[in-house]
Amino acid sequence: MRRSVGEILRETLDARAIDPQAPPQSQEPTANVRSRSTDLGAGAEQWLPEGTVPIATTDQWLPAARQLREHPELAMDHWIDLTAVDYPQRGDRRFDLLLFVRSSTLGRRAALCLRLSETDCVPSLTSVWEGAVWAEREVYDMFGIAFAGHPDLRRILLYEEFVGHPLRKDYPIEGVQPLVPYRKAPDIHKLPPFGADEGQPWTRVQWKERLLGKDRHVSPAIAWQQGQREALHVREDAEAERHAGQSEQEGSDEEALRNGSSFGDSHPAHIAGDSAR
Amino acid sequence: MSSPAATGALAPTSPRATVEADPQSLDRPLDTTAIELPAEPMRLNMGPAHPSTHGTIRMVLDLDGEVVVNVDIQPGYLHRGFEKSCERGTWNHVFPYADRLNYVSPMLNNVGFALAVETLCGIEVPERCQYYRVILGELARISDHFTCNGAVCMELGAFTPFLWLIKVRDWVYDLLEEETGARVTHSFGRIGGMAEPPTATLKSRLADLIPEIERVLAESEKMMVRNRIFMDRTRGVGCLSQQRALELGVTGPVLRSTGHEYDVRKAEPYLLYDRFDFEIPVGHDGDNYDRFMVRMEEVRQSLAILRQASAQMPDEGPVNVDDPRLILPDKQAVYSTIEATIAHFKLVMEGVKVPAGAVYSCTEGGNGELGFLLVSNGSGTPYRVRVRPPCWYNLYAVHGMVHGNMLSDVVPTFGSINMIGGECDR
């Protein structure tokens, strides 16, 4: 008779790590098991799949996950999923963060649940399973739950200008997003979807000048790798000044053309800048 | 975004320097130093308009020459808000959305979602329906694997196998059209059954189709499996270790190609999969070649399941559960009795009342473990539908798989993952 995930966690962690509010669940979660409704009354509703172990505090989230991975009776080395459910009617601690993992050697599954408020910051599980990288980014994107220690926490399915977090219950289903203006980045010489450190510059590459460090279209990331960061900053300042002057004159195309010295120079300055609108 | 990987200037090497020029020889030493280009990492944007990314994925690659040193994969171009949309309709309204998750094998998604809701309701569909679901699902799996493998071949420049394999997909579509009335997005699943019972010709058509598929399978294998170009381009390319695959949440053929035999159909049997005699093919290197071979062999196993299911499926018997709370009443009764009219109205307008609770239910989709986390508050509308898309984690694994490979290997590696935008981005 093997012990349940809840029992093992209760023993290895502090007993208070398991949320006492939720009723103890003994049954092992398998793939297709009829769940039990754990309705805790008005204002505190919560439904969890059978066998989910509720974790009490965010401090215990990472230790519990480590136990799942490292305990010999659990050995949950197969990442399955991480997601959240929003219960705004609960008031405080509105989110349920749900983790699903599986053991490849023992063939058993485990699920953890953590109640969160909007301002809580959850420790990231990326140090335990790397599969958490995209899962946490998605939860952050869809629910606005922040993860501490995540290597690269940015929106993943939606664009960075998106307002709100759509899977929250208070985000309207008919919600309409404002049109996104072209991204403001001074003189990146790239068409709008590209950030300053992405993509190739929208010009011909002047190899000789680039080797001498004089090519002003070198991508910042590349320049940084070549140790040209300082020089680039100086140039950026000069460009910013030029842009300031340009916007005073309502940034005419002629201005952009006059400033542009070569084929590649002329157009991106006014496409990427705000003056086109 | 990306760390400046160790891509300092490549030391220029000139292997010919010491070779003395023989005046008699026709070979002239080439001066390679004259065309040295500055060795710096180049940042290349690939997609979302690149054909190999299906128009839905953007990859930003750091290249050292032609070698990939870093990659950032950016999904989301096909995000339609699947999970949010599910929260406004009835439970049965989810089926058309589920079709459009993995649109290469829509029937598997239909069945997966139906099973999850039925688990929540605590019901089991009749045996005939379970066989029917197995048959339709395995047909969808065949079309999924053939499409993927055909695309991999084509991405290596081999157009003929692509046409051969896609031909099979069309035959499968013909059969599914006969059964469901739609070629691609069937919307055929229902809570507690299927929209229609099997047609009378299903078994005879299957009996005709299976040998044909086997013939194409053998033909294509003969053409590709020992093909020198194909082997050179796929073996040892896009390798994924088993331990890393598990940690990243990789499932399905991609996981099995690394040697770990995890298939939900065997590990946690659902429907009637424990009654069939079939095997789980595994690879050992986790490279593109193994993924191709695993998919080919899985088609063969699916055909074995189809044969057995077709032989075992009863010809008579109910397909839907006998429960007026879940299943629409007979149309004739709706027009002639008030009780059936009311039942019909309530089922359509309010939806099936699924008991409050939550469930995580998974099935083996075309690309791996297709999980549905459903939360119901007891009303006719889902409270939360979370789909665990296998592609999502398989796609993340590409990050490590293309490092150190050539840029031209990114395309077939990406193809052999079988990323389906509808499922990945939802």
Short mmCIF file of C-alpha atoms in Angstrom, two decimals, chain B:
data_model
loop_
_atom_site.label_atom_id
_atom_site.label_comp_id
_atom_site.label_asym_id
_atom_site.label_seq_id
_atom_site.Cartn_x
_atom_site.Cartn_y
_atom_site.Cartn_z
CA MET B 1 16.33 38.14 -24.51
CA SER B 2 19.17 35.95 -25.62
CA SER B 3 22.41 35.65 -23.85
CA PRO B 4 25.47 36.52 -25.84
CA ALA B 5 26.54 32.96 -26.39
CA ALA B 6 30.13 32.03 -26.84
CA THR B 7 30.42 33.21 -30.39
CA GLY B 8 33.55 35.22 -30.44
CA ALA B 9 35.33 35.80 -33.67
CA LEU B 10 36.10 32.56 -35.43
CA ALA B 11 39.79 32.06 -35.83
CA PRO B 12 40.52 32.15 -39.52
CA THR B 13 42.01 28.86 -40.63
CA SER B 14 43.78 28.44 -43.90
CA PRO B 15 44.50 24.78 -44.46
CA ARG B 16 46.24 25.23 -47.78
CA ALA B 17 49.00 27.52 -46.64
CA THR B 18 51.85 25.03 -46.67
CA VAL B 19 50.98 23.17 -49.86
CA GLU B 20 53.54 23.75 -52.53
CA ALA B 21 52.13 24.50 -55.93
CA ASP B 22 53.05 21.77 -58.39
CA PRO B 23 53.51 23.36 -61.81
CA GLN B 24 52.38 20.14 -63.51
CA SER B 25 49.21 19.82 -61.52
CA LEU B 26 45.95 21.21 -62.69
CA ASP B 27 44.93 21.84 -59.07
CA ARG B 28 45.55 25.39 -58.16
CA PRO B 29 45.73 26.28 -54.50
CA LEU B 30 42.82 28.45 -53.62
CA ASP B 31 43.37 31.59 -51.69
CA THR B 32 40.71 31.23 -49.02
CA THR B 33 41.83 34.17 -46.94
CA ALA B 34 40.64 36.65 -49.50
CA ILE B 35 37.00 35.87 -48.88
CA GLU B 36 37.09 35.84 -45.09
CA LEU B 37 34.03 37.58 -43.80
CA PRO B 38 33.93 39.10 -40.37
CA ALA B 39 32.86 36.38 -37.98
CA GLU B 40 30.16 37.79 -35.82
CA PRO B 41 26.85 36.29 -34.78
CA MET B 42 24.08 37.23 -37.09
CA ARG B 43 20.60 37.62 -35.78
CA LEU B 44 18.06 36.20 -38.17
CA ASN B 45 14.32 36.53 -37.95
CA MET B 46 12.47 33.47 -39.23
CA GLY B 47 8.73 33.55 -39.46
CA PRO B 48 5.91 34.07 -38.77
CA ALA B 49 5.61 34.43 -42.54
CA HIS B 50 8.07 31.62 -43.23
CA PRO B 51 6.21 28.66 -44.77
CA SER B 52 7.79 26.10 -42.47
CA THR B 53 6.48 27.90 -39.39
CA HIS B 54 2.88 27.53 -40.64
CA GLY B 55 2.57 31.28 -40.35
CA THR B 56 2.16 31.05 -36.60
CA ILE B 57 5.60 30.97 -35.01
CA ARG B 58 8.36 33.47 -35.01
CA MET B 59 11.91 32.33 -34.38
CA VAL B 60 14.74 34.70 -33.69
CA LEU B 61 17.98 32.86 -34.31
CA ASP B 62 21.54 33.79 -33.50
CA LEU B 63 23.76 32.30 -36.15
CA ASP B 64 27.46 31.76 -36.18
CA GLY B 65 28.01 31.24 -39.86
CA GLU B 66 25.29 28.70 -40.58
CA VAL B 67 25.29 27.19 -37.11
CA VAL B 68 22.53 28.07 -34.69
CA VAL B 69 23.93 29.24 -31.39
CA ASN B 70 20.78 30.60 -29.82
CA VAL B 71 17.11 30.66 -30.59
CA ASP B 72 14.09 32.39 -29.16
CA ILE B 73 10.76 30.91 -30.21
CA GLN B 74 7.78 33.21 -30.02
CA PRO B 75 4.36 31.58 -30.32
CA GLY B 76 1.03 33.33 -30.09
CA TYR B 77 0.26 34.39 -33.64
CA LEU B 78 -2.74 32.07 -33.75
CA HIS B 79 -4.12 32.84 -30.32
CA ARG B 80 -7.91 32.97 -30.57
CA GLY B 81 -8.77 32.85 -26.89
CA PHE B 82 -10.00 29.26 -26.88
CA GLU B 83 -10.17 28.98 -23.12
CA LYS B 84 -11.98 32.28 -22.70
CA SER B 85 -14.45 31.49 -25.47
CA CYS B 86 -15.38 28.25 -23.74
CA GLU B 87 -16.52 30.18 -20.70
CA ARG B 88 -19.44 31.80 -22.48
CA GLY B 89 -21.25 28.94 -24.24
CA THR B 90 -22.67 25.65 -23.11
CA TRP B 91 -20.58 22.53 -22.65
CA ASN B 92 -21.59 21.24 -26.06
CA HIS B 93 -20.48 24.51 -27.63
CA VAL B 94 -16.89 23.54 -26.90
CA PHE B 95 -16.81 20.74 -29.47
CA PRO B 96 -16.35 22.98 -32.52
CA TYR B 97 -13.60 24.84 -30.69
CA ALA B 98 -11.96 21.56 -29.72
CA ASP B 99 -11.96 20.56 -33.39
CA ARG B 100 -9.88 23.58 -34.14
CA LEU B 101 -7.22 22.83 -31.57
CA ASN B 102 -5.34 20.18 -33.48
CA TYR B 103 -7.00 20.55 -36.84
CA VAL B 104 -4.95 17.73 -38.29
CA SER B 105 -6.60 15.20 -35.98
CA PRO B 106 -9.81 16.91 -34.83
CA MET B 107 -11.56 13.71 -33.85
CA LEU B 108 -9.03 13.00 -31.11
CA ASN B 109 -9.73 16.38 -29.54
CA ASN B 110 -13.48 15.81 -29.78
CA VAL B 111 -13.18 12.49 -28.03
CA GLY B 112 -10.75 13.86 -25.45
CA PHE B 113 -13.08 16.63 -24.46
CA ALA B 114 -16.13 14.39 -24.42
CA LEU B 115 -14.33 11.94 -22.15
CA ALA B 116 -13.36 14.70 -19.75
CA VAL B 117 -16.92 15.98 -19.43
CA GLU B 118 -18.27 12.47 -19.09
CA THR B 119 -15.78 11.84 -16.32
CA LEU B 120 -17.09 14.90 -14.57
CA CYS B 121 -20.66 13.69 -15.04
CA GLY B 122 -19.73 10.20 -13.90
CA ILE B 123 -21.13 8.45 -16.95
CA GLU B 124 -19.74 6.01 -19.43
CA VAL B 125 -20.92 5.77 -23.00
CA PRO B 126 -22.16 2.45 -24.42
CA GLU B 127 -19.64 -0.02 -25.71
CA ARG B 128 -20.58 0.48 -29.34
CA CYS B 129 -19.86 4.18 -29.00
CA GLN B 130 -16.51 3.48 -27.37
CA TYR B 131 -15.49 1.29 -30.30
CA TYR B 132 -16.72 3.95 -32.66
CA ARG B 133 -14.65 6.58 -30.92
CA VAL B 134 -11.59 4.39 -31.03
CA ILE B 135 -12.02 3.81 -34.76
CA LEU B 136 -12.55 7.47 -35.62
CA GLY B 137 -9.73 8.51 -33.31
CA GLU B 138 -7.23 6.08 -34.77
CA LEU B 139 -8.15 7.21 -38.28
CA ALA B 140 -7.44 10.76 -37.18
CA ARG B 141 -4.11 9.66 -35.71
CA ILE B 142 -3.14 8.06 -39.01
CA SER B 143 -3.93 11.22 -40.91
CA ASP B 144 -2.00 13.26 -38.32
CA HIS B 145 1.13 11.12 -38.49
CA PHE B 146 1.08 10.88 -42.27
CA THR B 147 0.69 14.62 -42.61
CA CYS B 148 3.58 15.24 -40.26
CA ASN B 149 5.89 12.72 -41.89
CA GLY B 150 4.96 13.92 -45.35
CA ALA B 151 5.76 17.46 -44.31
CA VAL B 152 9.12 16.38 -42.89
CA CYS B 153 10.00 14.75 -46.20
CA MET B 154 8.94 17.76 -48.14
CA GLU B 155 10.93 20.06 -45.92
CA LEU B 156 13.97 18.03 -46.89
CA GLY B 157 13.12 18.54 -50.54
CA ALA B 158 11.42 15.19 -51.15
CA PHE B 159 8.14 16.00 -52.77
CA THR B 160 7.02 12.53 -53.85
CA PRO B 161 6.61 10.99 -50.40
CA PHE B 162 4.67 14.05 -49.37
CA LEU B 163 2.16 13.43 -52.14
CA TRP B 164 1.99 9.73 -51.37
CA LEU B 165 1.32 10.30 -47.71
CA ILE B 166 -1.11 13.15 -48.20
CA LYS B 167 -3.01 10.90 -50.57
CA VAL B 168 -3.72 8.64 -47.60
CA ARG B 169 -4.91 11.58 -45.59
CA ASP B 170 -7.42 12.27 -48.31
CA TRP B 171 -8.68 8.69 -48.20
CA VAL B 172 -9.08 9.01 -44.45
CA TYR B 173 -10.91 12.27 -44.92
CA ASP B 174 -13.22 10.58 -47.41
CA LEU B 175 -14.11 7.96 -44.86
CA LEU B 176 -14.56 10.51 -42.08
CA GLU B 177 -16.71 12.61 -44.37
CA GLU B 178 -18.90 9.61 -45.02
CA GLU B 179 -19.25 9.06 -41.29
CA THR B 180 -19.54 12.61 -39.99
CA GLY B 181 -20.53 14.79 -42.91
CA ALA B 182 -17.45 16.99 -42.72
CA ARG B 183 -13.97 16.45 -44.02
CA VAL B 184 -11.82 18.31 -41.53
CA THR B 185 -13.62 19.88 -38.61
CA HIS B 186 -16.27 17.33 -37.78
CA SER B 187 -17.75 18.64 -34.49
CA PHE B 188 -18.97 15.10 -34.12
CA GLY B 189 -18.54 14.38 -30.43
CA ARG B 190 -21.33 14.91 -27.96
CA ILE B 191 -21.49 14.61 -24.21
CA GLY B 192 -22.69 11.07 -23.70
CA GLY B 193 -22.24 9.82 -27.22
CA MET B 194 -21.73 10.84 -30.79
CA ALA B 195 -23.82 12.96 -33.12
CA GLU B 196 -24.75 10.02 -35.32
CA PRO B 197 -24.43 6.24 -35.12
CA PRO B 198 -21.90 4.52 -37.39
CA THR B 199 -22.97 4.10 -40.98
CA ALA B 200 -23.78 0.64 -42.28
CA THR B 201 -20.79 0.67 -44.63
CA LEU B 202 -18.17 1.63 -42.05
CA LYS B 203 -16.73 -1.86 -41.62
CA SER B 204 -16.56 -2.68 -45.30
CA ARG B 205 -14.94 0.65 -46.07
CA LEU B 206 -12.40 0.08 -43.32
CA ALA B 207 -11.65 -3.35 -44.68
CA ASP B 208 -10.93 -1.75 -48.05
CA LEU B 209 -8.94 1.13 -46.66
CA ILE B 210 -6.58 -0.64 -44.26
CA PRO B 211 -4.68 -2.69 -46.89
CA GLU B 212 -4.38 0.39 -49.06
CA ILE B 213 -2.86 2.37 -46.21
CA GLU B 214 -0.48 -0.49 -45.50
CA ARG B 215 0.62 -0.50 -49.10
CA VAL B 216 1.39 3.22 -49.08
CA LEU B 217 3.16 2.84 -45.76
CA ALA B 218 5.42 0.13 -47.16
CA GLU B 219 6.04 2.12 -50.33
CA SER B 220 6.98 5.26 -48.49
CA GLU B 221 9.19 3.42 -46.05
CA LYS B 222 10.98 1.76 -48.92
CA MET B 223 11.62 5.14 -50.41
CA MET B 224 12.72 7.02 -47.30
CA VAL B 225 14.01 4.77 -44.57
CA ARG B 226 17.28 3.71 -46.18
CA ASN B 227 17.56 6.75 -48.39
CA ARG B 228 21.09 8.12 -48.07
CA ILE B 229 20.09 11.78 -48.31
CA PHE B 230 17.24 11.33 -45.90
CA MET B 231 19.42 9.57 -43.36
CA ASP B 232 22.18 12.13 -43.64
CA ARG B 233 19.77 14.95 -43.13
CA THR B 234 17.84 13.45 -40.22
CA ARG B 235 20.09 11.14 -38.21
CA GLY B 236 21.78 12.89 -35.34
CA VAL B 237 19.90 16.08 -36.10
CA GLY B 238 17.62 17.71 -33.56
CA CYS B 239 18.58 15.35 -30.74
CA LEU B 240 16.67 15.39 -27.50
CA SER B 241 17.74 13.42 -24.44
CA GLN B 242 15.17 11.45 -22.52
CA GLN B 243 15.83 13.12 -19.21
CA ARG B 244 15.49 16.56 -20.73
CA ALA B 245 12.37 15.57 -22.62
CA LEU B 246 10.69 14.50 -19.39
CA GLU B 247 11.72 17.62 -17.56
CA LEU B 248 10.33 19.79 -20.34
CA GLY B 249 6.99 18.03 -20.34
CA VAL B 250 7.45 16.52 -23.78
CA THR B 251 4.95 13.76 -24.58
CA GLY B 252 3.77 11.75 -27.53
CA PRO B 253 5.92 10.56 -30.43
CA VAL B 254 8.59 13.11 -29.57
CA LEU B 255 9.02 11.62 -26.08
CA ARG B 256 8.81 8.07 -27.36
CA SER B 257 11.53 8.78 -29.89
CA THR B 258 13.88 9.33 -26.94
CA GLY B 259 13.19 5.82 -25.69
CA HIS B 260 10.64 6.41 -22.96
CA GLU B 261 7.54 4.37 -23.61
CA TYR B 262 4.82 6.60 -22.29
CA ASP B 263 1.57 6.42 -24.15
CA VAL B 264 -1.62 7.35 -22.34
CA ARG B 265 -3.42 4.58 -24.20
CA LYS B 266 -1.22 2.03 -22.41
CA ALA B 267 -0.23 3.81 -19.22
CA GLU B 268 -3.74 4.84 -18.18
CA PRO B 269 -6.10 3.12 -20.60
CA TYR B 270 -9.29 4.92 -21.48
CA LEU B 271 -12.09 3.89 -23.80
CA LEU B 272 -11.37 0.26 -24.66
CA TYR B 273 -7.66 0.51 -25.32
CA ASP B 274 -6.88 -2.19 -22.78
CA ARG B 275 -8.71 -4.68 -24.99
CA PHE B 276 -6.54 -4.23 -28.03
CA ASP B 277 -3.25 -5.85 -28.77
CA PHE B 278 -0.84 -3.17 -29.88
CA GLU B 279 2.66 -2.02 -29.07
CA ILE B 280 4.36 1.26 -28.33
CA PRO B 281 7.23 1.92 -30.70
CA VAL B 282 10.18 3.78 -29.19
CA GLY B 283 13.35 5.23 -30.62
CA HIS B 284 16.63 5.71 -28.81
CA ASP B 285 18.39 8.82 -30.07
CA GLY B 286 15.51 11.24 -30.06
CA ASP B 287 16.59 12.68 -33.39
CA ASN B 288 14.54 13.53 -36.45
CA TYR B 289 15.02 10.08 -37.92
CA ASP B 290 13.66 8.40 -34.79
CA ARG B 291 10.65 10.66 -34.71
CA PHE B 292 9.93 9.83 -38.33
CA MET B 293 10.26 6.11 -37.66
CA VAL B 294 8.17 6.21 -34.48
CA ARG B 295 5.35 7.89 -36.34
CA MET B 296 5.53 5.40 -39.19
CA GLU B 297 5.40 2.48 -36.79
CA GLU B 298 2.56 4.06 -34.82
CA VAL B 299 0.52 4.15 -37.99
CA ARG B 300 1.05 0.40 -38.28
CA GLN B 301 -0.09 -0.04 -34.66
CA SER B 302 -3.11 2.15 -35.31
CA LEU B 303 -4.01 -0.06 -38.24
CA ALA B 304 -3.80 -3.08 -35.95
CA ILE B 305 -6.14 -1.36 -33.50
CA LEU B 306 -8.50 -0.48 -36.34
CA ARG B 307 -8.64 -4.10 -37.46
CA GLN B 308 -9.41 -5.36 -33.97
CA ALA B 309 -11.91 -2.63 -33.19
CA SER B 310 -13.68 -3.16 -36.48
CA ALA B 311 -13.94 -6.87 -35.80
CA GLN B 312 -15.15 -6.42 -32.22
CA MET B 313 -17.58 -3.54 -32.67
CA PRO B 314 -21.20 -4.66 -32.32
CA ASP B 315 -23.42 -3.84 -35.28
CA GLU B 316 -26.44 -3.17 -33.16
CA GLY B 317 -26.99 -1.33 -29.96
CA PRO B 318 -27.23 2.19 -28.65
CA VAL B 319 -24.54 4.77 -29.30
CA ASN B 320 -25.70 7.43 -26.88
CA VAL B 321 -26.31 7.05 -23.18
CA ASP B 322 -29.95 6.81 -22.26
CA ASP B 323 -30.16 10.01 -20.26
CA PRO B 324 -32.51 12.84 -21.30
CA ARG B 325 -30.46 15.30 -19.22
CA LEU B 326 -27.55 14.89 -21.64
CA ILE B 327 -28.85 13.74 -24.99
CA LEU B 328 -31.23 15.62 -27.25
CA PRO B 329 -34.59 13.86 -27.67
CA ASP B 330 -35.62 12.25 -30.91
CA LYS B 331 -36.50 14.87 -33.50
CA GLN B 332 -39.86 13.29 -34.28
CA ALA B 333 -40.79 13.46 -30.61
CA VAL B 334 -39.72 17.11 -30.42
CA TYR B 335 -42.24 17.97 -33.10
CA SER B 336 -45.05 15.94 -31.61
CA THR B 337 -44.83 16.04 -27.81
CA ILE B 338 -44.54 18.95 -25.41
CA GLU B 339 -42.17 17.11 -23.05
CA ALA B 340 -39.62 16.52 -25.77
CA THR B 341 -39.97 20.10 -27.00
CA ILE B 342 -39.23 21.43 -23.54
CA ALA B 343 -36.31 19.04 -23.08
CA HIS B 344 -34.89 20.07 -26.42
CA PHE B 345 -35.30 23.75 -25.60
CA LYS B 346 -33.67 23.46 -22.22
CA LEU B 347 -30.75 21.42 -23.51
CA VAL B 348 -30.10 23.86 -26.32
CA MET B 349 -30.64 27.08 -24.40
CA GLU B 350 -29.29 26.16 -20.97
CA GLY B 351 -26.99 23.34 -21.87
CA VAL B 352 -26.12 20.15 -20.11
CA LYS B 353 -25.91 20.69 -16.37
CA VAL B 354 -22.58 19.21 -15.43
CA PRO B 355 -22.22 18.55 -11.69
CA ALA B 356 -19.94 20.94 -9.82
CA GLY B 357 -16.41 19.72 -9.52
CA ALA B 358 -13.11 19.60 -11.31
CA VAL B 359 -11.26 17.01 -13.29
CA TYR B 360 -8.01 16.59 -15.12
CA SER B 361 -8.53 14.07 -17.87
CA CYS B 362 -5.99 13.19 -20.49
CA THR B 363 -5.99 11.19 -23.67
CA GLU B 364 -3.33 10.42 -26.23
CA GLY B 365 -3.71 13.04 -28.91
CA GLY B 366 -1.81 13.15 -32.15
CA ASN B 367 1.13 14.87 -30.51
CA GLY B 368 1.02 13.49 -27.01
CA GLU B 369 -0.88 13.88 -23.81
CA LEU B 370 -3.88 16.04 -24.56
CA GLY B 371 -5.22 17.03 -21.16
CA PHE B 372 -8.37 18.86 -20.25
CA LEU B 373 -8.70 20.51 -16.87
CA LEU B 374 -12.39 21.23 -16.47
CA VAL B 375 -13.96 23.14 -13.61
CA SER B 376 -17.73 23.19 -13.36
CA ASN B 377 -19.82 25.18 -10.92
CA GLY B 378 -22.89 23.11 -11.68
CA SER B 379 -24.32 25.34 -14.38
CA GLY B 380 -24.66 24.72 -18.08
CA THR B 381 -21.58 26.78 -18.85
CA PRO B 382 -18.02 25.68 -18.15
CA TYR B 383 -16.39 27.63 -15.35
CA ARG B 384 -12.93 26.97 -16.66
CA VAL B 385 -11.61 24.89 -19.53
CA ARG B 386 -7.90 24.48 -19.63
CA VAL B 387 -6.43 22.39 -22.37
CA ARG B 388 -2.96 21.04 -21.88
CA PRO B 389 -1.66 21.25 -25.43
CA PRO B 390 1.06 18.70 -26.10
CA CYS B 391 2.50 20.93 -28.83
CA TRP B 392 3.13 23.69 -26.37
CA TYR B 393 5.76 21.77 -24.44
CA ASN B 394 7.06 19.93 -27.49
CA LEU B 395 7.68 23.28 -29.13
CA TYR B 396 9.55 24.60 -26.13
CA ALA B 397 11.88 21.62 -26.42
CA VAL B 398 13.01 22.90 -29.82
CA HIS B 399 15.06 25.50 -27.97
CA GLY B 400 17.69 22.95 -27.03
CA MET B 401 17.27 20.73 -30.05
CA VAL B 402 18.47 23.12 -32.72
CA HIS B 403 21.50 24.44 -30.85
CA GLY B 404 24.65 23.55 -32.72
CA ASN B 405 22.74 22.43 -35.80
CA MET B 406 22.74 24.16 -39.13
CA LEU B 407 20.11 26.69 -40.01
CA SER B 408 18.77 24.38 -42.72
CA ASP B 409 18.14 21.72 -40.06
CA VAL B 410 15.82 24.00 -38.13
CA VAL B 411 13.09 23.51 -40.71
CA PRO B 412 12.88 19.67 -40.63
CA THR B 413 13.41 19.62 -36.86
CA PHE B 414 10.54 22.00 -36.45
CA GLY B 415 8.51 19.88 -38.84
CA SER B 416 9.18 16.65 -36.98
CA ILE B 417 7.87 18.22 -33.77
CA ASN B 418 4.56 18.55 -35.59
CA MET B 419 3.67 21.85 -34.05
CA ILE B 420 0.03 22.60 -34.82
CA GLY B 421 -0.66 26.28 -34.37
CA GLY B 422 -4.29 25.88 -33.40
CA GLU B 423 -3.40 23.69 -30.47
CA CYS B 424 -0.22 25.44 -29.45
CA ASP B 425 -1.63 28.97 -29.37
CA ARG B 426 -5.26 28.10 -28.69
#
